[in-house]
CSV table of C-alpha atoms in Angstrom, one decimal:
chain,number,residue,atom,x,y,z
A,78,MET,CA,0.0,-0.3,0.0
A,79,MET,CA,1.4,3.6,-1.0
A,80,GLU,CA,-0.6,6.8,-1.1
A,81,LEU,CA,0.4,10.4,-1.2
A,82,ASN,CA,-2.0,12.7,0.7
A,83,GLY,CA,-4.7,9.7,0.4
A,84,HIS,CA,-4.6,9.1,-3.2
A,85,PRO,CA,-2.7,6.4,-5.2
A,86,VAL,CA,0.8,7.7,-6.0
A,87,GLY,CA,2.5,7.5,-9.5
A,88,ALA,CA,6.0,7.9,-10.5
A,89,ASP,CA,6.1,11.6,-11.4
A,90,ALA,CA,5.2,12.4,-7.7
A,91,LEU,CA,7.9,10.6,-6.5
A,92,LYS,CA,10.4,11.8,-8.7
A,93,SER,CA,12.0,14.5,-6.6
A,94,LEU,CA,12.2,11.9,-3.7
A,95,ALA,CA,14.3,9.4,-5.6
A,96,LEU,CA,16.4,11.9,-7.4
A,97,THR,CA,17.2,14.4,-4.5
A,98,GLY,CA,16.6,12.3,-1.3
A,99,TYR,CA,15.5,15.1,0.5
A,100,GLY,CA,12.9,14.4,3.2
A,101,HIS,CA,12.1,12.5,6.6
A,102,PHE,CA,10.1,9.9,7.8
A,103,THR,CA,9.1,7.6,10.6
A,104,SER,CA,8.4,4.1,10.9
A,105,MET,CA,5.7,2.8,13.2
A,106,ARG,CA,4.8,-1.1,14.2
A,107,VAL,CA,1.1,-1.2,14.3
A,108,ASP,CA,-0.5,-4.1,16.6
A,109,ASP,CA,-4.2,-4.4,16.8
A,110,GLN,CA,-4.7,-0.7,15.3
A,111,HIS,CA,-2.6,0.5,18.1
A,112,ILE,CA,0.8,1.9,18.3
A,113,ARG,CA,3.5,2.3,20.9
A,114,GLY,CA,5.0,5.8,21.1
A,115,LEU,CA,2.6,7.2,18.8
A,116,SER,CA,2.6,10.6,20.2
A,117,LEU,CA,6.7,10.6,20.1
A,118,HIS,CA,6.6,9.2,16.4
A,119,MET,CA,4.2,12.4,15.7
A,120,GLU,CA,6.4,14.8,17.7
A,121,ARG,CA,9.3,13.5,15.4
A,122,LEU,CA,7.4,14.5,12.3
A,123,ALA,CA,6.6,17.9,13.3
A,124,ARG,CA,10.0,18.5,14.7
A,125,ASP,CA,11.8,17.4,11.5
A,126,SER,CA,9.3,19.0,9.1
A,127,ARG,CA,10.2,22.2,10.9
A,128,THR,CA,14.2,21.4,10.6
A,129,LEU,CA,14.0,20.3,6.9
A,130,PHE,CA,11.0,22.6,5.7
A,131,GLY,CA,10.4,25.4,8.0
A,132,ALA,CA,6.9,24.2,7.8
A,133,GLU,CA,4.3,22.9,10.2
A,134,LEU,CA,3.1,19.6,9.6
A,135,ASP,CA,-0.7,18.8,10.0
A,136,LEU,CA,-0.6,15.8,12.5
A,137,ASP,CA,-4.2,15.3,12.4
A,138,GLN,CA,-4.1,14.8,8.7
A,139,VAL,CA,-0.9,12.4,9.3
A,140,ARG,CA,-3.1,10.2,11.5
A,141,ALA,CA,-6.1,10.4,9.3
A,142,LEU,CA,-3.8,9.0,6.4
A,143,ALA,CA,-2.3,6.4,8.3
A,144,ARG,CA,-5.7,5.3,9.7
A,145,ARG,CA,-6.3,4.5,5.9
A,146,ALA,CA,-3.2,2.3,5.8
A,147,VAL,CA,-4.1,-0.2,8.7
A,148,GLU,CA,-8.3,0.1,8.2
A,149,GLY,CA,-9.8,-3.4,8.2
A,150,ILE,CA,-6.3,-4.9,9.2
A,151,SER,CA,-6.0,-6.8,12.2
A,152,ASP,CA,-2.4,-8.2,11.5
A,153,ALA,CA,0.8,-6.5,12.6
A,154,LEU,CA,1.9,-3.8,10.2
A,155,ILE,CA,5.1,-1.6,9.6
A,156,VAL,CA,3.4,2.2,8.5
A,157,ARG,CA,6.0,4.5,7.2
A,158,ILE,CA,5.2,8.0,7.1
A,159,THR,CA,7.3,9.8,4.7
A,160,VAL,CA,7.4,13.7,4.2
A,161,PHE,CA,8.8,15.3,1.2
A,162,ASP,CA,8.2,17.9,-1.4
A,163,PRO,CA,7.2,16.7,-4.9
A,164,ASP,CA,8.4,20.0,-6.3
A,165,PHE,CA,11.7,20.2,-4.5
A,166,ASP,CA,14.2,22.0,-6.5
A,167,MET,CA,17.8,20.8,-5.7
A,168,GLY,CA,19.1,24.1,-6.9
A,169,HIS,CA,16.8,26.2,-4.6
A,170,PRO,CA,16.1,23.9,-1.3
A,171,ALA,CA,15.3,27.0,0.6
A,172,ALA,CA,12.3,27.7,-1.8
A,173,SER,CA,10.7,24.4,-0.7
A,174,GLY,CA,8.1,24.8,2.4
A,175,ALA,CA,5.2,22.6,1.2
A,176,PRO,CA,5.9,19.1,2.4
A,177,GLN,CA,3.5,16.5,1.3
A,178,ILE,CA,2.6,13.1,3.1
A,179,LEU,CA,3.7,9.6,1.6
A,180,VAL,CA,2.2,6.8,3.6
A,181,SER,CA,3.5,3.2,2.8
A,182,SER,CA,3.0,0.0,5.1
A,183,ARG,CA,4.2,-3.8,4.7
A,184,PRO,CA,3.9,-6.9,7.1
A,185,ALA,CA,5.5,-6.6,10.4
A,186,GLY,CA,7.9,-9.7,11.3
A,187,PRO,CA,7.7,-11.4,14.5
A,188,GLN,CA,9.4,-10.4,17.8
A,189,PRO,CA,11.8,-11.1,19.7
A,190,MET,CA,14.3,-11.5,16.6
A,191,PRO,CA,17.2,-13.5,16.3
A,192,PRO,CA,20.6,-11.8,18.0
A,193,LEU,CA,22.7,-9.4,15.7
A,194,ARG,CA,26.1,-9.6,14.8
A,195,ALA,CA,27.8,-6.0,14.5
A,196,LYS,CA,30.7,-4.8,12.9
A,197,MET,CA,32.4,-1.5,14.5
A,198,THR,CA,32.7,1.2,11.5
A,199,PRO,CA,33.7,4.5,11.7
A,200,TYR,CA,30.7,6.7,10.5
A,201,VAL,CA,28.5,9.9,11.4
A,202,ARG,CA,25.3,10.2,9.5
A,203,ASP,CA,24.4,13.6,8.1
A,204,VAL,CA,22.1,15.6,10.5
A,205,PRO,CA,22.1,12.7,12.7
A,206,ALA,CA,19.3,14.2,14.9
A,207,VAL,CA,17.0,14.2,12.1
A,208,LYS,CA,15.3,10.7,10.9
A,209,HIS,CA,16.1,11.6,6.8
A,210,VAL,CA,15.6,9.4,4.0
A,211,GLY,CA,19.4,9.9,3.1
A,212,LEU,CA,20.1,6.4,3.8
A,213,LEU,CA,23.2,6.0,1.2
A,214,GLY,CA,26.0,6.1,3.9
A,215,ALA,CA,24.3,3.7,6.4
A,216,LEU,CA,23.2,1.1,3.7
A,217,HIS,CA,26.6,1.3,2.4
A,218,ALA,CA,28.1,0.4,6.0
A,219,ARG,CA,25.4,-2.2,6.4
A,220,ARG,CA,26.3,-4.0,2.9
A,221,SER,CA,30.3,-3.7,4.0
A,222,ALA,CA,29.3,-5.3,7.4
A,223,GLN,CA,27.3,-8.0,5.6
A,224,LEU,CA,30.0,-8.7,3.3
A,225,ALA,CA,32.2,-9.3,6.1
A,226,ALA,CA,29.9,-11.9,7.4
A,227,PHE,CA,28.0,-9.9,10.0
A,228,ASP,CA,24.5,-8.5,9.9
A,229,ASP,CA,25.0,-4.8,10.5
A,230,ALA,CA,27.2,-2.2,11.1
A,231,LEU,CA,27.6,-0.1,14.4
A,232,PHE,CA,29.1,3.2,14.0
A,233,SER,CA,31.8,5.0,16.1
A,234,GLY,CA,32.9,8.9,15.5
A,235,PRO,CA,36.1,10.6,15.0
A,236,ASP,CA,36.2,10.9,18.8
A,237,GLY,CA,36.3,6.9,19.2
A,238,LEU,CA,33.0,7.0,20.8
A,239,ILE,CA,30.2,4.6,20.0
A,240,SER,CA,27.1,6.3,18.5
A,241,GLU,CA,24.3,4.1,17.2
A,242,GLY,CA,23.5,1.5,14.5
A,243,GLY,CA,22.3,2.0,10.8
A,244,THR,CA,18.8,2.0,11.6
A,245,TRP,CA,18.9,1.4,15.3
A,246,ASN,CA,19.9,2.5,18.4
A,247,VAL,CA,22.4,0.4,20.7
A,248,GLY,CA,22.4,0.2,24.4
A,249,PHE,CA,24.7,-2.0,26.7
A,250,ILE,CA,24.5,-3.7,30.5
A,251,ASP,CA,27.5,-3.1,32.5
A,252,HIS,CA,29.0,-5.5,35.0
A,253,ASP,CA,26.8,-4.3,37.5
A,254,GLY,CA,23.8,-5.1,35.3
A,255,ASN,CA,23.1,-1.2,34.8
A,256,VAL,CA,21.8,0.0,31.4
A,257,VAL,CA,23.6,2.3,30.0
A,258,TRP,CA,23.4,4.5,26.5
A,259,PRO,CA,26.0,6.0,24.3
A,260,LYS,CA,26.3,9.8,24.6
A,261,ALA,CA,26.8,10.9,21.3
A,262,GLU,CA,25.1,12.7,18.4
A,263,VAL,CA,22.4,10.0,17.4
A,264,LEU,CA,18.8,9.7,16.1
A,265,SER,CA,16.8,9.4,19.3
A,266,GLY,CA,14.5,6.5,18.7
A,267,VAL,CA,11.0,6.3,19.8
A,268,THR,CA,11.8,2.6,21.1
A,269,MET,CA,14.6,4.0,23.1
A,270,ALA,CA,13.0,6.7,24.4
A,271,LEU,CA,10.1,4.3,25.8
A,272,LEU,CA,12.9,2.1,27.2
A,273,GLN,CA,14.6,5.0,28.9
A,274,ALA,CA,11.4,6.3,30.6
A,275,GLY,CA,10.5,2.7,32.0
A,276,HIS,CA,13.8,1.6,33.2
A,277,GLU,CA,16.7,3.2,35.2
A,278,HIS,CA,19.9,3.9,33.1
A,279,ALA,CA,22.9,6.2,32.5
A,280,ILE,CA,23.8,8.0,29.6
A,281,ILE,CA,27.5,7.9,29.2
A,282,PRO,CA,30.4,8.2,26.7
A,283,ILE,CA,31.2,4.6,25.5
A,284,THR,CA,34.3,3.9,23.6
A,285,VAL,CA,34.9,1.1,21.6
A,286,ASP,CA,37.3,-0.6,24.1
A,287,ALA,CA,34.4,0.1,26.7
A,288,ALA,CA,31.8,-1.5,24.7
A,289,HIS,CA,33.8,-4.5,24.5
A,290,ARG,CA,34.3,-4.8,28.1
A,291,MET,CA,30.6,-4.6,28.7
A,292,GLN,CA,28.4,-7.8,29.7
A,293,ALA,CA,25.6,-7.5,27.4
A,294,ALA,CA,24.4,-5.2,24.3
A,295,PHE,CA,21.2,-4.7,22.4
A,296,ALA,CA,19.7,-2.9,19.4
A,297,THR,CA,16.2,-1.1,19.7
A,298,ASN,CA,14.1,0.4,17.1
A,299,THR,CA,10.3,0.0,16.4
A,300,THR,CA,10.4,-2.7,13.9
A,301,ILE,CA,12.9,-4.8,16.0
A,302,GLY,CA,11.9,-4.0,19.6
A,303,VAL,CA,14.7,-5.1,22.0
A,304,ARG,CA,16.9,-7.2,19.9
A,305,ALA,CA,20.1,-9.0,21.4
A,306,ILE,CA,23.6,-8.0,20.0
A,307,SER,CA,25.6,-11.5,20.3
A,308,ALA,CA,28.8,-9.9,18.9
A,309,ILE,CA,30.4,-6.8,18.1
A,310,ASP,CA,33.6,-7.3,15.8
A,311,GLY,CA,35.5,-10.6,17.5
A,312,THR,CA,33.5,-9.9,21.3
A,313,GLN,CA,31.0,-11.9,22.3
A,314,TYR,CA,28.1,-11.2,24.3
A,315,PRO,CA,25.5,-13.4,26.3
A,316,THR,CA,22.0,-13.3,24.2
A,317,GLU,CA,20.3,-14.0,27.3
A,318,HIS,CA,20.6,-11.7,30.4
A,319,PRO,CA,17.9,-10.8,33.3
A,320,THR,CA,18.0,-7.4,32.2
A,321,LEU,CA,17.6,-7.9,28.5
A,322,ALA,CA,14.2,-9.8,29.5
A,323,ARG,CA,12.9,-6.9,31.8
A,324,LEU,CA,13.6,-4.1,29.1
A,325,ARG,CA,11.8,-6.6,26.8
A,326,ASP,CA,9.2,-6.5,29.3
A,327,VAL,CA,9.3,-3.0,29.8
A,328,TYR,CA,8.7,-2.2,26.1
A,329,LEU,CA,5.9,-4.7,25.5
A,330,SER,CA,4.0,-3.5,28.7
A,331,GLN,CA,4.1,0.1,27.1
A,332,PRO,CA,0.2,0.6,26.0
A,333,GLY,CA,-0.4,1.3,22.4
A,334,GLU,CA,-2.4,4.5,21.4
A,335,ALA,CA,-5.1,4.1,18.7
A,336,LEU,CA,-4.3,6.1,15.3
């Protein structure tokens, strides 16, 4: 399913998105017509629209269009809201100020997902606080990691500090059983925010060496929930841990909000 402003979308309307990659999005897991962290997703869309377009997004319209994507469907779905300007001119980006709403959906996979093996990769995303559609660098890093027999890339900055995964946040469990999140320029994920609100944690700078000394590691986003990390480079981590189990419980106990 894919609609632009509630209508079937053609190739011409998607041309600017395909050729310039200027826009932003959020992906939401819908279970029985409800979404965990829906308000946070809406806040993200509004914030990123102001950052990229200097425009206020009609969130009531966004929710109405998203409801169309899930109407009459009881199975779990991933609904993606992409905001872009079909008339965007790459020669005059400051002239753009009329973003449109593209809604697409696909079946959601089961949770929890199998453990993830990550390869450390030096990389910093462009405009990291925005969930933008410019995924070339992140996907190239993922491809390189998979060619090296890993599942995905985990990024570190020029300061040697860990930041985030290609499309997910990373967290760790230290040797006292405490949850720690990297202090770095990252995209603040909705799932990460829900976990931070529901479980004690610390946000600290984490070097690559410090990560290798952690007791356990995990990845989070809307699609994967809380996913154990079984390895970072050559360091192995347990995939079952009491704190990991508690984090999954915290996430699953969050009440979904109705669209």
